[in-house]
PDB file of C-alpha atoms in Angstrom:
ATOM      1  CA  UNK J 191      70.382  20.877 -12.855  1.00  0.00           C
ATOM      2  CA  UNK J 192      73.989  19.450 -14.074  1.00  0.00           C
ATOM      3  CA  UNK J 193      75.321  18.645 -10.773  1.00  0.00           C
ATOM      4  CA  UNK J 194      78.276  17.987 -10.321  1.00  0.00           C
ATOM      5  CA  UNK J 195      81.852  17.369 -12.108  1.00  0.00           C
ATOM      6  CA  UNK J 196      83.894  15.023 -10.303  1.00  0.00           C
ATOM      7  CA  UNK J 197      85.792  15.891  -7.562  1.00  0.00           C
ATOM      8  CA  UNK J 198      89.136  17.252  -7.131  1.00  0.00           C
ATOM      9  CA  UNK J 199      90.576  19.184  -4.544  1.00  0.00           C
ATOM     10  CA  UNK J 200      93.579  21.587  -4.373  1.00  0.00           C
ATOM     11  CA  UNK J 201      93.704  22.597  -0.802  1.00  0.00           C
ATOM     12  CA  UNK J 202      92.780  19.657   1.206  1.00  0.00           C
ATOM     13  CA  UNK J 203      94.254  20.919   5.248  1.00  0.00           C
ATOM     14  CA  UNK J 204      91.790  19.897   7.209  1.00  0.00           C
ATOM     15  CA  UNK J 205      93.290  20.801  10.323  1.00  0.00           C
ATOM     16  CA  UNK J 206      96.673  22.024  10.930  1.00  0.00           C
ATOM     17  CA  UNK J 207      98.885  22.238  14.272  1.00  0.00           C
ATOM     18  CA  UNK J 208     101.911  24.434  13.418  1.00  0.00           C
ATOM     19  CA  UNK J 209     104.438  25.913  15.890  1.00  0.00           C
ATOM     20  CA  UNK J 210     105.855  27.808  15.667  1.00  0.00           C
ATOM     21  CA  UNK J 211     104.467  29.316  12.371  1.00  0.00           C
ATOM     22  CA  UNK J 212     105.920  31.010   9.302  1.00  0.00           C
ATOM     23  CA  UNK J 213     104.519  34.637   8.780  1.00  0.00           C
ATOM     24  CA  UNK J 214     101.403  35.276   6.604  1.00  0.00           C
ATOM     25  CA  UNK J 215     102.731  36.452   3.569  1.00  0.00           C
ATOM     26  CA  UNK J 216     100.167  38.423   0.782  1.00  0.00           C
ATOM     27  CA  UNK J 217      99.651  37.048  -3.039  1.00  0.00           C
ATOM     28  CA  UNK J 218     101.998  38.375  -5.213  1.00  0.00           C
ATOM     29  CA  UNK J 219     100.449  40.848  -7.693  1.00  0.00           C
ATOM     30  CA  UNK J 220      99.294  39.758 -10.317  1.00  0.00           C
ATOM     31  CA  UNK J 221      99.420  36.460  -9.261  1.00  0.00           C
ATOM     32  CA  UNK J 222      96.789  33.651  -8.399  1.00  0.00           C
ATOM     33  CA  UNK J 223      95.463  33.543  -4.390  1.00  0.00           C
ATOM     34  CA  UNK J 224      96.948  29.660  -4.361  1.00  0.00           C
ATOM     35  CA  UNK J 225      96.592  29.822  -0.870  1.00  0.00           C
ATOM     36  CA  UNK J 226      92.892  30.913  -0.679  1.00  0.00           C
ATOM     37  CA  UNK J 227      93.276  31.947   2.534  1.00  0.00           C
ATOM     38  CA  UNK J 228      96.158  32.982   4.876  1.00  0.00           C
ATOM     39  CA  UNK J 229      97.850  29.971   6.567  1.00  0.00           C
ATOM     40  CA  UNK J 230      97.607  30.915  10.134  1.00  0.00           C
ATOM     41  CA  UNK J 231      93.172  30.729   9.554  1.00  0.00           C
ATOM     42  CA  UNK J 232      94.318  27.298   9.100  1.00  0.00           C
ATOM     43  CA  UNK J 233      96.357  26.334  11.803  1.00  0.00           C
ATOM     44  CA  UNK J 234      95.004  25.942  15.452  1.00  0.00           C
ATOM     45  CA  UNK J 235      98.386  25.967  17.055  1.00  0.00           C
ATOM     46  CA  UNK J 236      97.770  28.975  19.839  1.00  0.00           C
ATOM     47  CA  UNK J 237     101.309  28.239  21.174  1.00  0.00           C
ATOM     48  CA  UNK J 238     103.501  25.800  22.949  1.00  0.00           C
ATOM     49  CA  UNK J 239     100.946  22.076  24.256  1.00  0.00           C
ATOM     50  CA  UNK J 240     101.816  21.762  28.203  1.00  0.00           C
ATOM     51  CA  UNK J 241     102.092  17.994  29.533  1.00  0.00           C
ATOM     52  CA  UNK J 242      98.955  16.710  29.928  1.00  0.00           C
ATOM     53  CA  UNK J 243      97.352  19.540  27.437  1.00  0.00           C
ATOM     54  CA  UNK J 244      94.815  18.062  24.910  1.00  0.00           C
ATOM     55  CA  UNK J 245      93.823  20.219  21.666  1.00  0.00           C
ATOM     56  CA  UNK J 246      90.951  19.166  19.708  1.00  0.00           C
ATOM     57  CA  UNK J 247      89.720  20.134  16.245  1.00  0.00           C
ATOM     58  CA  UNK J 248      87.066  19.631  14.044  1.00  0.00           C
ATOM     59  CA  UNK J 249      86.040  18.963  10.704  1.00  0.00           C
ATOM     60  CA  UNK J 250      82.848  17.917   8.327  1.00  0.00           C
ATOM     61  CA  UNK J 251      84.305  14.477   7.219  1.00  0.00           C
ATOM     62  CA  UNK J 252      81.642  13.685   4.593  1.00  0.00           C
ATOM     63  CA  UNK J 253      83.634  15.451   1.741  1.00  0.00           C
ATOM     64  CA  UNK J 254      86.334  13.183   2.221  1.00  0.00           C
ATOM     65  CA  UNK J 255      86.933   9.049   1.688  1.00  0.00           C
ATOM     66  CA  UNK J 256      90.031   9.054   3.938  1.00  0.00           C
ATOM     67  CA  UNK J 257      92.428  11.515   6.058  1.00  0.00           C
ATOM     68  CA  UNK J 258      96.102  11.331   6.116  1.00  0.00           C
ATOM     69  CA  UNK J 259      98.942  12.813   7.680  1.00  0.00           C
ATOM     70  CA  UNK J 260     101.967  13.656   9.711  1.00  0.00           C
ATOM     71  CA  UNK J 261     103.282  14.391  12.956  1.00  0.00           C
ATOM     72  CA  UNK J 262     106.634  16.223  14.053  1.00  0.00           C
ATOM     73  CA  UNK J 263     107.228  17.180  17.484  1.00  0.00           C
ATOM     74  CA  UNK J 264     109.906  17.781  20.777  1.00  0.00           C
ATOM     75  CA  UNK J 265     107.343  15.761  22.950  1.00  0.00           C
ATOM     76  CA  UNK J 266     105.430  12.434  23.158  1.00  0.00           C
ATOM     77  CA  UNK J 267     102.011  12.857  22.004  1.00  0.00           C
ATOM     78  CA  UNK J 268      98.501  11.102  21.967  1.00  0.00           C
ATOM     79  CA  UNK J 269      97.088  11.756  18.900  1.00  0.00           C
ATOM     80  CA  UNK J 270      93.514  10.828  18.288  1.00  0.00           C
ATOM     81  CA  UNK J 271      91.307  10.780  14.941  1.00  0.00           C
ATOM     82  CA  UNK J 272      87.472  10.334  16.040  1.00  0.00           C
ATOM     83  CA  UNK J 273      84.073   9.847  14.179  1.00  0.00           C
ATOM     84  CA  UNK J 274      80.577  10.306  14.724  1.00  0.00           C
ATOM     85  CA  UNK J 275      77.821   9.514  13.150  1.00  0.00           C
ATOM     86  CA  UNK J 276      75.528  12.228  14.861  1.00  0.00           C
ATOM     87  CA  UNK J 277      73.017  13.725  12.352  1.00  0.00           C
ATOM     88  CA  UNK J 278      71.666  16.236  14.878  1.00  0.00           C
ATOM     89  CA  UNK J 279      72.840  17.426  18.610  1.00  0.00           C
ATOM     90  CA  UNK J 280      71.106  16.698  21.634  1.00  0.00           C
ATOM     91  CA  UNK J 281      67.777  18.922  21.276  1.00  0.00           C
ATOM     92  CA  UNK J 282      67.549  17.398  17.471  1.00  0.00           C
ATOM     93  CA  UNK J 283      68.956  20.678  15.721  1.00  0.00           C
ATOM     94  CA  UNK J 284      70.980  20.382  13.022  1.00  0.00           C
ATOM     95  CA  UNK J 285      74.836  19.912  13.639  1.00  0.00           C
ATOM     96  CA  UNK J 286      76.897  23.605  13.953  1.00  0.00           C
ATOM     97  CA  UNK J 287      80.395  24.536  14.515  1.00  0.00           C
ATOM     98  CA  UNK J 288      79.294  25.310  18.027  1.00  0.00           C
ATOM     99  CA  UNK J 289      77.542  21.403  18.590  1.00  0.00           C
ATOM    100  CA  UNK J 290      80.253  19.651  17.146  1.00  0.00           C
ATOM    101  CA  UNK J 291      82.181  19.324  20.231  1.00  0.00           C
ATOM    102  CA  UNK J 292      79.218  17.646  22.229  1.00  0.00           C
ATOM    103  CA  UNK J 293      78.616  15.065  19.904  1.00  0.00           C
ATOM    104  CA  UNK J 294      79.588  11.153  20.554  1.00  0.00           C
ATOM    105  CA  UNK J 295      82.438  10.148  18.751  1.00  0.00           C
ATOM    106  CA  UNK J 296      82.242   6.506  19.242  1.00  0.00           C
ATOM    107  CA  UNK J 297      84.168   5.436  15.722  1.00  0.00           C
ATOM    108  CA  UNK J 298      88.197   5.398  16.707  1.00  0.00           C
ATOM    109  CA  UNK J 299      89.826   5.800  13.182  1.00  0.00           C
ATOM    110  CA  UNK J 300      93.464   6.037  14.220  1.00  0.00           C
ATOM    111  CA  UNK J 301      95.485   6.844  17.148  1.00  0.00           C
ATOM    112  CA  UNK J 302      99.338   7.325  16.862  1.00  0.00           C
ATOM    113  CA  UNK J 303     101.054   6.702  20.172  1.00  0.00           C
ATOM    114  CA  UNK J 304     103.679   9.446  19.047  1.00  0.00           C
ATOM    115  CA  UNK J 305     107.346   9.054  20.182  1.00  0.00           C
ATOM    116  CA  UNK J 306     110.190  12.016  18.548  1.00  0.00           C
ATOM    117  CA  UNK J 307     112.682   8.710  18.736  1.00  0.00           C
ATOM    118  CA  UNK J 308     110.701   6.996  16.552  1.00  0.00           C
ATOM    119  CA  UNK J 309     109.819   9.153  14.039  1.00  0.00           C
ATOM    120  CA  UNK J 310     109.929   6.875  10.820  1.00  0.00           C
ATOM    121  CA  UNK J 311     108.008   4.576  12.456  1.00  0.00           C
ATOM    122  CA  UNK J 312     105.119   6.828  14.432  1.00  0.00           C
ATOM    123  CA  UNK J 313     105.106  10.439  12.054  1.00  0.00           C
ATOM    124  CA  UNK J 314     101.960   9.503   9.831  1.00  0.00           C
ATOM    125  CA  UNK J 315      98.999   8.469  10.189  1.00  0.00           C
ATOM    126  CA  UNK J 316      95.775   7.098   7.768  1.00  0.00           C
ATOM    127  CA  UNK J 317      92.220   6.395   8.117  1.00  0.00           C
ATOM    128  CA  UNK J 318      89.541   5.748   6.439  1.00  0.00           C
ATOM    129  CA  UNK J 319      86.035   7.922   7.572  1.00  0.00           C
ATOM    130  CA  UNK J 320      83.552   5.843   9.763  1.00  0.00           C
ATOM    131  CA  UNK J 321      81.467   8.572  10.615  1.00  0.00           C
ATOM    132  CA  UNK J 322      79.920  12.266   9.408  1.00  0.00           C
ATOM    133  CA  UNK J 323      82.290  14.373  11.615  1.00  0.00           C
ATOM    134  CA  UNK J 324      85.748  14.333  12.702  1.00  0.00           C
ATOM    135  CA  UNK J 325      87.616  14.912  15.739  1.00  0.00           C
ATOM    136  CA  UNK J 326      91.363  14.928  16.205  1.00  0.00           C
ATOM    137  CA  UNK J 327      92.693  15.247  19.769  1.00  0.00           C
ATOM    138  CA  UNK J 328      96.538  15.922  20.426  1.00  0.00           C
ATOM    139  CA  UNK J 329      97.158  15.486  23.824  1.00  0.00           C
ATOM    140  CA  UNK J 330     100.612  16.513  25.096  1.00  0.00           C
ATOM    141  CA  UNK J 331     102.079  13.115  27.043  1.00  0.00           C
ATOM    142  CA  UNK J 332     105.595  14.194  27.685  1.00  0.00           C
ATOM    143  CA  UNK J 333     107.674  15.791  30.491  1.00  0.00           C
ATOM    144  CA  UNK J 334     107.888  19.607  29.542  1.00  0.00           C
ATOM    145  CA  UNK J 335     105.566  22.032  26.725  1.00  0.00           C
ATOM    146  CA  UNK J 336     106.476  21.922  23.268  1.00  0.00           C
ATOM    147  CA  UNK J 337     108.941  23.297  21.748  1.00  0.00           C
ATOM    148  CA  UNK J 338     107.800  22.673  18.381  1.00  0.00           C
ATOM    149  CA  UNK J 339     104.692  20.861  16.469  1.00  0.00           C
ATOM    150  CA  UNK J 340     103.950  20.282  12.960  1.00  0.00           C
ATOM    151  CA  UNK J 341     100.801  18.173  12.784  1.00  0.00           C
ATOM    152  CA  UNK J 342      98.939  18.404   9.622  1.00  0.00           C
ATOM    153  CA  UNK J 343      95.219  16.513   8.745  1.00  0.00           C
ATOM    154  CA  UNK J 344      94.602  16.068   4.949  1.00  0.00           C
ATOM    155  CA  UNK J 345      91.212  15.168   3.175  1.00  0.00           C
ATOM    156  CA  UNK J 346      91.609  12.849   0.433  1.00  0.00           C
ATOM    157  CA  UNK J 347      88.412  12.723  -1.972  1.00  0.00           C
ATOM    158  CA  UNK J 348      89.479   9.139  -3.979  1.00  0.00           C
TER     159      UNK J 348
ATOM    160  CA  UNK B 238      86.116  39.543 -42.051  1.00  0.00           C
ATOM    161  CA  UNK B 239      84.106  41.364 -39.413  1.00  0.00           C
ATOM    162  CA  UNK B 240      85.097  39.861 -36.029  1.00  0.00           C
ATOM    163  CA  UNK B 241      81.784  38.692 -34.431  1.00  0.00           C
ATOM    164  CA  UNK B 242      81.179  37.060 -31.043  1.00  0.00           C
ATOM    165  CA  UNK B 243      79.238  33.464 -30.996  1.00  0.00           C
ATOM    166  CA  UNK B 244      75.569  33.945 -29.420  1.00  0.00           C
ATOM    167  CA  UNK B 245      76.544  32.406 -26.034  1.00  0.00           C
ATOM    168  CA  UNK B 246      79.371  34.725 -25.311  1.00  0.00           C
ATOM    169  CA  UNK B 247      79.516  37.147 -22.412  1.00  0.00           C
ATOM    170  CA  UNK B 248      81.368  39.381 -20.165  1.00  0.00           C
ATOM    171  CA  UNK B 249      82.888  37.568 -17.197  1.00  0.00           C
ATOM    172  CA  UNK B 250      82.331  38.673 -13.518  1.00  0.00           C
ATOM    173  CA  UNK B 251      84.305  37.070 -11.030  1.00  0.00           C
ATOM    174  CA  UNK B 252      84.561  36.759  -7.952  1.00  0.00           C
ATOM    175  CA  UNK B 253      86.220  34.531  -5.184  1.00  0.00           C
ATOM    176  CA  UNK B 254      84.032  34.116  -2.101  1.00  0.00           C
ATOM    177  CA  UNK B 255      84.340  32.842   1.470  1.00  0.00           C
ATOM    178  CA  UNK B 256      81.336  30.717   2.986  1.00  0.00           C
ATOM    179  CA  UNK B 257      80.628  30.747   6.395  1.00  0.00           C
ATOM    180  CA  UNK B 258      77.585  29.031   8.643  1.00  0.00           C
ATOM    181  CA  UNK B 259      76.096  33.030   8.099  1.00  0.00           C
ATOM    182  CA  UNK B 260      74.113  33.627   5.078  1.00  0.00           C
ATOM    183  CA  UNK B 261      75.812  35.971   2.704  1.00  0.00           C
ATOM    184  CA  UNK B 262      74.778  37.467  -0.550  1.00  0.00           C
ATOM    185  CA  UNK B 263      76.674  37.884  -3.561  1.00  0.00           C
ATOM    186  CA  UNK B 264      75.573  40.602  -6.213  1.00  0.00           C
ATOM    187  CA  UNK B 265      76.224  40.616  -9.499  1.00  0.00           C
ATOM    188  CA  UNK B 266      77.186  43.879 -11.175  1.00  0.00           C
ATOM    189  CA  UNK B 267      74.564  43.161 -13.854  1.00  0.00           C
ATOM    190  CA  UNK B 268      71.797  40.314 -15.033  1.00  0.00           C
ATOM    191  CA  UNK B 269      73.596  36.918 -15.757  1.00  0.00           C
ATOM    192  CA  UNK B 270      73.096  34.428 -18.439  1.00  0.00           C
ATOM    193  CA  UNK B 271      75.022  31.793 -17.128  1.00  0.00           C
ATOM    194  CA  UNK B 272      76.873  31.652 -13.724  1.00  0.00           C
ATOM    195  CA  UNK B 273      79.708  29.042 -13.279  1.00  0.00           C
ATOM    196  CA  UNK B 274      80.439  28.059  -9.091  1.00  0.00           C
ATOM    197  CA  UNK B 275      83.273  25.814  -8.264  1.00  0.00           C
ATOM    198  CA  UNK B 276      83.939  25.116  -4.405  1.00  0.00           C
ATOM    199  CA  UNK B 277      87.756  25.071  -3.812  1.00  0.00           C
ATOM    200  CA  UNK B 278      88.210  24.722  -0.146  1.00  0.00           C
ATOM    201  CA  UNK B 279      87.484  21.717   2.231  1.00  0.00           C
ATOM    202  CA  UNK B 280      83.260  22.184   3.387  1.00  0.00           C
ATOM    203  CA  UNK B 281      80.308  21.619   1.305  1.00  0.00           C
ATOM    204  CA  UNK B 282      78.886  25.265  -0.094  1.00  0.00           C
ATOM    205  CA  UNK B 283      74.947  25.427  -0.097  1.00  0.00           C
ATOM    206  CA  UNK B 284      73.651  28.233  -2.169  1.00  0.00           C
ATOM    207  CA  UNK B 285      70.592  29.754  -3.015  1.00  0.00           C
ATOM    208  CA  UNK B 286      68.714  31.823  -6.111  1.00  0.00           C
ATOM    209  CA  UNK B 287      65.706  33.626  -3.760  1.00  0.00           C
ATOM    210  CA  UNK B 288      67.226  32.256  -0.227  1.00  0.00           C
ATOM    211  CA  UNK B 289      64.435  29.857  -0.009  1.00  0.00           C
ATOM    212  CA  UNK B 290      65.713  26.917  -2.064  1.00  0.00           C
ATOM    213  CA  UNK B 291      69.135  25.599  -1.462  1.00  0.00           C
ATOM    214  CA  UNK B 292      71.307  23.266  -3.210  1.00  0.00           C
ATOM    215  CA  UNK B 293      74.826  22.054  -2.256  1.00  0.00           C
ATOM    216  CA  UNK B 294      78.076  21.767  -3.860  1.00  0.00           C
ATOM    217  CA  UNK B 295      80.907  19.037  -2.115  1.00  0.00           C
ATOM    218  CA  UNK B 296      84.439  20.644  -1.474  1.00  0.00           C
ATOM    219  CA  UNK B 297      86.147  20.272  -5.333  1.00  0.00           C
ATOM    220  CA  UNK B 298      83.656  19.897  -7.574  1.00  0.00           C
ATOM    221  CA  UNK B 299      81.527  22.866  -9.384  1.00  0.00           C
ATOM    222  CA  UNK B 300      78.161  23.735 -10.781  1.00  0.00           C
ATOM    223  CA  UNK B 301      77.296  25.645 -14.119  1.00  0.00           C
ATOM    224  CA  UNK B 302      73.988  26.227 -15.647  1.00  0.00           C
ATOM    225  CA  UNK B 303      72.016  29.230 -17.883  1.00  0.00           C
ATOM    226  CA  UNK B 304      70.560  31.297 -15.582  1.00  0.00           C
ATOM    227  CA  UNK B 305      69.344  34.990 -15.472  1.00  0.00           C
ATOM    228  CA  UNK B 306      69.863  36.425 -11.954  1.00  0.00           C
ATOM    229  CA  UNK B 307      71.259  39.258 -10.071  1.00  0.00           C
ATOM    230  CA  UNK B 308      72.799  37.784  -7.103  1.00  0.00           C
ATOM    231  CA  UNK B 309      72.873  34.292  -5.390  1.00  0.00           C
ATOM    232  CA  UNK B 310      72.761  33.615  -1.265  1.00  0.00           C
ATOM    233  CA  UNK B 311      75.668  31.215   0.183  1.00  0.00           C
ATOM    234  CA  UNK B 312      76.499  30.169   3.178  1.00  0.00           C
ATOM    235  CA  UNK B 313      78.363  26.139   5.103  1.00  0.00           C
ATOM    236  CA  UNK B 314      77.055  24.215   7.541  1.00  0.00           C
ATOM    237  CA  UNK B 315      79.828  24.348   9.338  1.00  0.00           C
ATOM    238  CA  UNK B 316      83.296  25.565   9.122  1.00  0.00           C
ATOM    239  CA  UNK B 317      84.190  27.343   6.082  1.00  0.00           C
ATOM    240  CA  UNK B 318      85.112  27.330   2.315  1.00  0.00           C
ATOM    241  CA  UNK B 319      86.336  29.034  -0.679  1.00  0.00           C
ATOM    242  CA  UNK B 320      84.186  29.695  -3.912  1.00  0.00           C
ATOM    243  CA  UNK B 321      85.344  30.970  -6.889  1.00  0.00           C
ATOM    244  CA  UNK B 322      81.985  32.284  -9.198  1.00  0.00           C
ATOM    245  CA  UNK B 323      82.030  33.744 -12.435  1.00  0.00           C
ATOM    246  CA  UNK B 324      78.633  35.017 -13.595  1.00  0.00           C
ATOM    247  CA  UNK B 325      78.571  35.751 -17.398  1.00  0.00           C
ATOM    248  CA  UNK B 326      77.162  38.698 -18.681  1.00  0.00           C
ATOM    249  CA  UNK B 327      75.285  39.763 -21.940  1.00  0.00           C
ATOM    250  CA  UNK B 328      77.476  41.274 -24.698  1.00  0.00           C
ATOM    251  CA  UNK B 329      76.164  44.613 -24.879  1.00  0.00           C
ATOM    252  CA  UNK B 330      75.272  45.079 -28.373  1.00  0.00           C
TER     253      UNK B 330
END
C-alpha cells in the first residue's frame, strides 16, 4: 500500500494553557472547519494556577522532531518539558491516555525558569524529542494565583 | 461533443472524523472504489478494513488507494485526532 505523502501539519497545539480564554465561536457557513475542533478541547487551563500549583499535560511525541513555544504570565513559573521512552506501563500493556501519567520521564528536554520581568529573555522555549511521550509541567512559583496564562506547546514535523 | 466522464471518476463522499483511543466505524453511504484518508490533527490515526488488520497514518500525512468497501474502523492510541476521508463512489451509469 502507498504509504505515506510527506508530512505537513496545519494544526500543530500540542498542549495549550490559556486564561482566561476567548469564547468558542462556530465555523462560518459555508466556510472551511480551520479550527477542526473548538479551542477550549485544546486548552487545559481549568482556571487561575495557585502558588505552588503544578499542571501537567500530555502528548504522543513520536509525530513530532521538535516542540516549541511560548510563555506569558502575571506569575513566576516552572515550566517543565519531559520525555520517556516507556514502550509499555508497568504490567507490560500498551501505553493509554490513562498510563501516561505513571510512566518515567527521565529525558529533561527544556525547563524555562519563567520570570514576567524578563519576558524577552524567558517567553519561549525549544526542544528537540528524546523520548516517545511528552510531559509538560507548569508549576505556579510565585506569591499569589494567576491572573493570566498563555502557554502554548507546538509540534514541529521538520 | 457528448460530455463523458474518464473511467476512474466517481462521486465523492466526505467526511471529517474525530479519532479517539475507542474504536469507531465509519460507513460509507455506498461501495467505494477508491477512498482517500488524510490525518490533520496532532496523533497518529490507525484504521482498519474488517477491524482485524490495522495500519497507521502519522499526524499530516495521508493515505489513498483503490479499494471497494463499505465502511472502515478508526480509532488513536492515545489522545485524539482529526481525519478528513473522502471515499469515491461509482458513477452510476
Amino acid at each position: 500500500m502507498p504509504f505515506s505523502h510527506y508530512p505537513k501539519t496545519v494544526g500543530n497545539i500540542v498542549l495549550a494553557w490559556v486564561h482566561p480564554s476567548s469564547p468558542d465561536v462556530p465555523p462560518a457557513d459555508g466556510m472551511p472547519d480551520f479550527l477542526g475542533l473548538p479551542f477550549s478541547e485544546l486548552n487545559l487551563a481549568r482556571g487561575p494556577l495557585g502558588p505552588g500549583t503544578v499542571a501537567t499535560g500530555y502528548h504522543d511525541a513520536q509525530p513530532f522532531t521538535r516542540f516549541y513555544g511560548s510563555i506569558a504570565c502575571d506569575q513566576r513559573l516552572d515550566v517543565c518539558l519531559s520525555f520517556s521512552n516507556d514502550e509499555v506501563d508497568v504490567l507490560g500493556r500498551p501505553v493509554t491516555d490513562e498510563s501516561l501519567p505513571t510512566l518515567n520521564y527521565d529525558a529533561l528536554g527544556a525547563r524555562v525558569l519563567y520570570d514576567p520581568t524578563r519576558q524577552e529573555q524567558v517567553g519561549k522555549f525549544f526542544t528537540m524529542i528524546f523520548g516517545r511521550w511528552l510531559r509538560v509541567e507548569v508549576k505556579n512559583v510565585g506569591e499569589a494565583e494567576t491572573a493570566r496564562v498563555r502557554l502554548y506547546v507546538r509540534g514541529s514535523v521538520f | 461533443m457528448s460530455l463523458t466522464l474518464p473511467t476512474d471518476a466517481g462521486e465523492p463522499m466526505s467526511a471529517i472524523l474525530v479519532a479517539t483511543p475507542e474504536v469507531r466505524r465509519h460507513s460509507f453511504a455506498s461501495g467505494t472504489r477508491q477512498v482517500s484518508l488524510r490525518n490533520t490533527g496532532t496523533n497518529t490515526l490507525w484504521f482498519s478494513f474488517d477491524k482485524k488488520h490495522w495500519y497507521d497514518v502519522a499526524c499530516g500525512t495521508s493515505w489513498d488507494d483503490r479499494v471497494s468497501v463499505r465502511e472502515v474502523w478508526y480509532c488513536t492510541q492515545v489522545g485524539k485526532t482529526q481525519v478528513a476521508v473522502i471515499g469515491l463512489a461509482l458513477v452510476g451509469a
